[in-house]
Coordinates of C-alpha atoms in Angstrom, one line a residue:
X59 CA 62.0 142.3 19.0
X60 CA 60.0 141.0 21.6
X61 CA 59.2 137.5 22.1
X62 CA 59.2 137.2 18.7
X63 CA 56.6 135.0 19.9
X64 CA 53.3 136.2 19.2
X65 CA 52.5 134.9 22.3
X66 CA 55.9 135.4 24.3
X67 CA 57.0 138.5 23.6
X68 CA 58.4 141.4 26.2
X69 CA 56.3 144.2 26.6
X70 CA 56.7 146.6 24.1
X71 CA 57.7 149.8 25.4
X72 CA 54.5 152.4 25.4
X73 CA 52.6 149.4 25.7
X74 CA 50.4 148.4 28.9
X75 CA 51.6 145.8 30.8
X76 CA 48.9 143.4 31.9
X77 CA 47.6 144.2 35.6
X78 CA 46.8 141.8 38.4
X79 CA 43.9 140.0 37.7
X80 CA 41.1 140.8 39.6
X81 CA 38.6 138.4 39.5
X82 CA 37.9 135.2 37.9
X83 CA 37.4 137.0 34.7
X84 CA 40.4 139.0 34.8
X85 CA 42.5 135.8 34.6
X86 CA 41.1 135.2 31.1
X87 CA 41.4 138.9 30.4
X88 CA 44.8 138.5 31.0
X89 CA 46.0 135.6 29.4
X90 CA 44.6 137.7 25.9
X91 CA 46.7 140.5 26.9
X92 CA 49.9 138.4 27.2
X93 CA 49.0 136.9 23.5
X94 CA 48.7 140.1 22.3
X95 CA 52.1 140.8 23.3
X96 CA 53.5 137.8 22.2
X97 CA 52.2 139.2 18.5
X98 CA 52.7 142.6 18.9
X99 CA 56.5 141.9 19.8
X100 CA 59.1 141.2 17.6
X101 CA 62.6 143.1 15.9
X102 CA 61.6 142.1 12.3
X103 CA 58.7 144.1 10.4
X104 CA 56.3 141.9 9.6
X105 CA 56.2 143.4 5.9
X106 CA 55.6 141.1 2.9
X107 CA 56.0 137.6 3.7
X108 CA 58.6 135.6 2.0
X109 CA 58.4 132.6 0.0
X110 CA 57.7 129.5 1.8
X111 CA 59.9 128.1 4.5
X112 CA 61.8 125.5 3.1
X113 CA 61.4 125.0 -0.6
X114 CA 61.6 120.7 -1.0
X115 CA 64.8 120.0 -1.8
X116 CA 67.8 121.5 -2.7
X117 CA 70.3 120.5 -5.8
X118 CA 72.6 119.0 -3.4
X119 CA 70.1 117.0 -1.8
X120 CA 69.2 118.7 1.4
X121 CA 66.4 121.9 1.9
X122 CA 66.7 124.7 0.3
X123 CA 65.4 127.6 3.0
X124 CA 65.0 131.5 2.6
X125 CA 66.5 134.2 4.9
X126 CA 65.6 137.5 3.9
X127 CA 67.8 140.7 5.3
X128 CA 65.1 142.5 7.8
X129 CA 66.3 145.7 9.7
X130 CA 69.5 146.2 11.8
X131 CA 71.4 143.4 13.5
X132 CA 71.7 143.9 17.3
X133 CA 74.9 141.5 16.4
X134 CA 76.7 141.3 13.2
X135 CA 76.0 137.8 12.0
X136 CA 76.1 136.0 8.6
X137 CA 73.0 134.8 6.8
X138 CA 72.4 130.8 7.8
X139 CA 73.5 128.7 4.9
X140 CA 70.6 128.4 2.5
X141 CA 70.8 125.2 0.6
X142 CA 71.8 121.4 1.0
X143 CA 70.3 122.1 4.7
X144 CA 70.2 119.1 7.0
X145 CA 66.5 118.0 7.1
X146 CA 67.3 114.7 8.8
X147 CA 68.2 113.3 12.3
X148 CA 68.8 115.1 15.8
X149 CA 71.1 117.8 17.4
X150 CA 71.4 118.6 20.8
X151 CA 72.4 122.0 22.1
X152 CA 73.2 123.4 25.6
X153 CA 72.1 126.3 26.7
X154 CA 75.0 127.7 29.1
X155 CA 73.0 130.4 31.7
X156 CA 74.1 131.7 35.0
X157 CA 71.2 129.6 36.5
X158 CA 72.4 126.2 35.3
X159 CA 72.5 124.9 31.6
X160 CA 69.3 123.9 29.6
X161 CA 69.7 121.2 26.5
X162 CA 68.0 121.2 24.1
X163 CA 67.3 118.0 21.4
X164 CA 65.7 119.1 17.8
X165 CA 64.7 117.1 15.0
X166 CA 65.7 118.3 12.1
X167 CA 63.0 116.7 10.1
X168 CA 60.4 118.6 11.4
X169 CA 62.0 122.0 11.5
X170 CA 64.8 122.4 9.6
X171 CA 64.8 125.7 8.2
X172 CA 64.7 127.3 12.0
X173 CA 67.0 124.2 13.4
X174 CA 69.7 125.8 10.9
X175 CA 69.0 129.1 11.6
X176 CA 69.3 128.4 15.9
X177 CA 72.7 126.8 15.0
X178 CA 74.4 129.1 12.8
X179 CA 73.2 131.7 15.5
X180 CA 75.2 129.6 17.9
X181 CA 77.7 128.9 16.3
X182 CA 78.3 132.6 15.5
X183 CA 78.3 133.0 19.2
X184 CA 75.8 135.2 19.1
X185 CA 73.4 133.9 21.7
X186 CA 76.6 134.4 24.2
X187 CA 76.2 137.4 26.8
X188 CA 72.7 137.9 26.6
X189 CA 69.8 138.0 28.5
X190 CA 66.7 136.6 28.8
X191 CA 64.3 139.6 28.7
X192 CA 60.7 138.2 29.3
X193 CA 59.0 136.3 31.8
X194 CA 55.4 135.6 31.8
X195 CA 54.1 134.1 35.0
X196 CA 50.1 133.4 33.9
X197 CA 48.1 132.2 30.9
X198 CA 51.3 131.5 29.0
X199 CA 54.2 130.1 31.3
X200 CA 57.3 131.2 29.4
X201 CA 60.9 132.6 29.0
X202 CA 61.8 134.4 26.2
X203 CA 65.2 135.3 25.1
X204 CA 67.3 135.4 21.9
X205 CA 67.5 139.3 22.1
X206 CA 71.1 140.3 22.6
X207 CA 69.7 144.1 23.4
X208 CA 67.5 142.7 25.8
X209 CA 64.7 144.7 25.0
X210 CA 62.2 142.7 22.9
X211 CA 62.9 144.3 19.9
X212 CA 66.5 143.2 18.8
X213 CA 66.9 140.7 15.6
X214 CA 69.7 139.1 13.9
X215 CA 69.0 141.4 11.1
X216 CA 67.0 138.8 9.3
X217 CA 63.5 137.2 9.0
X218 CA 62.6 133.6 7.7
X219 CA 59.3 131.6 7.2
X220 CA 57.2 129.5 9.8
X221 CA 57.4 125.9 10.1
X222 CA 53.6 125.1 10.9
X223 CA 51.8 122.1 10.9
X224 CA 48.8 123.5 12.4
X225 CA 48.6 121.2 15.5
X226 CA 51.7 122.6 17.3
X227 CA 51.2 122.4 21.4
X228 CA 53.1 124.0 23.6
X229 CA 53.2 121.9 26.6
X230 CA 55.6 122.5 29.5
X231 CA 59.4 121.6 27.8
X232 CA 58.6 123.0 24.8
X233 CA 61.1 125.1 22.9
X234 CA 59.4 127.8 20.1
X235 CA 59.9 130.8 18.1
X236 CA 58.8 134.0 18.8
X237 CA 57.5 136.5 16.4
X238 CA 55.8 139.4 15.3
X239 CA 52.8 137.6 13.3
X240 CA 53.5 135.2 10.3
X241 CA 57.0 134.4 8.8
X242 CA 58.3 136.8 11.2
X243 CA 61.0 134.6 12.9
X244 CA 64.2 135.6 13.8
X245 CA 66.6 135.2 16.9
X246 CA 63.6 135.2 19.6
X247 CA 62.5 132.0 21.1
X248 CA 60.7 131.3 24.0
X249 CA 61.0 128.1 26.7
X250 CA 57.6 126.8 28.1
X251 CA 57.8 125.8 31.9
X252 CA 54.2 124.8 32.3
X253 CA 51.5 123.9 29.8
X254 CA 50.3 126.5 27.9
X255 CA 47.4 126.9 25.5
X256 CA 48.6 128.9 22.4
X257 CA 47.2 128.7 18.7
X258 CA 49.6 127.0 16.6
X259 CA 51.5 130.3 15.1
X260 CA 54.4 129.5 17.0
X261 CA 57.5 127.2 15.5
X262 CA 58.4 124.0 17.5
X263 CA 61.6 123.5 17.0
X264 CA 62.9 121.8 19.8
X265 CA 62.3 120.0 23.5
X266 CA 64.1 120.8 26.8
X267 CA 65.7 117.8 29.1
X268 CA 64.0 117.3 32.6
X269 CA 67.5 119.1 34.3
X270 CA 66.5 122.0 31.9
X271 CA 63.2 122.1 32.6
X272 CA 63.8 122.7 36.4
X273 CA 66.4 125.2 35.8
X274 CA 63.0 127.5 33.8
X275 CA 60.9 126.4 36.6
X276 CA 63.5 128.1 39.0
X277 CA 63.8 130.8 37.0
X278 CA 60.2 131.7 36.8
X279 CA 59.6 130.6 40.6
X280 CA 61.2 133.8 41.6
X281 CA 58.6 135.9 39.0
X282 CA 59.1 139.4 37.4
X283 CA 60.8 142.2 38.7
X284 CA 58.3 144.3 38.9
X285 CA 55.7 141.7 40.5
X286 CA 53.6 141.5 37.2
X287 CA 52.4 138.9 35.4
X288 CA 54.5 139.7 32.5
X289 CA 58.2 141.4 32.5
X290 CA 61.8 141.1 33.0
X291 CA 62.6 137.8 35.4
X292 CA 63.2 139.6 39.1
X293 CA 66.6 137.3 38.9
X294 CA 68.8 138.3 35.7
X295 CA 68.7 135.4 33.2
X296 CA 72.3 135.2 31.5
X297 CA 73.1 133.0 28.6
X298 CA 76.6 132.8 28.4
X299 CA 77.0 130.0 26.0
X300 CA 75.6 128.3 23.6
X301 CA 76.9 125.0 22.3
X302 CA 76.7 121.6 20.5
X303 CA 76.8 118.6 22.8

C-alpha cells in the first residue's frame, strides 16, 4: 500500500520516481509528482466506499465505526472493535524505532474511528518489526510507514472511512493517514517533519512530542537511498515496538 497517504505514499513499482528538480519550476513540478504518489499508493482498492466513518453513537454509548475486509493482510490481524468506541479524552502511544522512540498524543474526540483502529493495530503487535518504507525529502516532508512488507502496498486486510473536517493542515509534528483516495485508510500513516501544504484528504489523527519530532528530522536529514527526492530512507527505519505509555 503505499503511503496510504495520497500524498505520502512509496513509489509504486512501475511508477516514475520524481527526478531532481531542475529549475525553479521543476520544484513545483515536483511537489505534484509526490502528491500523486501519495494518491496513487495504497494496499486497499479504492472500490465502493463504505458508509460513513463513525456512525453517532453506538447502543452502548460510544461510536459505532465500520471496518470493511479489503484484500490480503500482510499480518493476520482482527477487525478493530466496532461499537461502544472511545470517542473521548487522549492516548499517548510510543513509537519504539532503532533511531530513538517517537510518542504520539491523539484525541480521541476528533478521530476516533482511526484512533481505534492505530491501537488495536498496536496492540496486536502488528506495527512491531517493520519498516518505514518512504521518505520524501521536498514538497511534502514526510515518513511513511505502517506497511509490514515494506513495500507501499501492504494492508491490514481492511479499509475504513476518513475522518475529514476539511481544514486539516499538516504542519511539521503532524501524524496522518495515508491512502489510496477517499475512505481508503488502513495501516499506512505518515509523520510530517516540516510543514507541508497538502489538501485536507489526509486523516489527522494524532501529534508527535518535540523528542519525536527530532528523531523524523534525523531520520530524513540523511535523505533517500537512492539520492531522490522521494524513496526508501538511505538509513533503515525500524519500528520495533509500539506501545501505550
Amino acid at each position: 500500500m503505499k503511503p496510504h497517504v495520497r500524498p505520502p505514499v512509496p513509489a509504486q513499482s512501475g511508477r516514475p520516481r520524481p527526478r531532481r528538480a531542475r529549475r525553479a519550476g521543476a520544484v513545483a513540478t515536483l511537489a505534484a509528482a509526490v502528491l500523486v504518489g501519495l494518491v496513487g499508493c495504497g494496499t486497499v482498492p479504492s472500490g465502493s466506499s463504505a458508509p460513513g466513518a463513525g456512525s453517532p453513537a453506538g447502543a452502548d454509548g460510544g461510536k459505532t465505526c465500520t471496518y470493511t475486509p479489503s484484500g490480503s493482510a500482510a499480518k493476520k490481524v482482527s477487525l478493530p472493535p466496532t461499537t461502544g468506541v472511545a470517542d473521548t479524552g487522549s492516548v499517548q502511544y510510543a513509537i519504539k524505532t532503532n533511531d530513538g522512540t517517537i510518542t504520539i498524543a491523539m484525541d480521541r474526540s476528533a478521530t476516533p474511528c482511526t484512533i481505534n483502529s492505530f491501537v488495536s493495530l498496536a496492540r496486536q503487535q502488528y506495527f512491531d518489526d517493520t519498516r518505514c518504507h518512504r521518505l520524501t525529502t521536498a514538497g511534502i516532508l514526510v515518513l511513511q510507514c505502517g506497511d509490514p512488507t515494506a513495500t507501499g502496498s501492504g494492508g491490514p486486510g481492511y479499509r475504513f472511512p476518513d475522518e475529514l473536517t476539511g481544514k486539516e493542515t499538516y504542519p511539521a509534528g503532524t501524524v496522518a493517514m495515508a491512502n489510496a483516495g477517499p475512505d481508503t485508510n488502513g495501516s499506512q500513516f505518515f509523520l510530517v517533519y516540516g510543514d507541508s501544504q497538502l489538501d485536507p484528504n489526509y486523516t489527522v489523527f494524532g501529534t508527535m512530542d518535540a523528542a519525536g519530532l527530532a528523531v523524523v528530522k534525523k531520520i530524513a536529514e540523511a535523505g533517500t537511498a537512492d539520492g531522490s527526492y522521494d524513496g526508501q530512507p538511505k538509513n533503515p527505519v525500524e519500528i520495533l515496538s509500539v506501545t501505550q505509555v
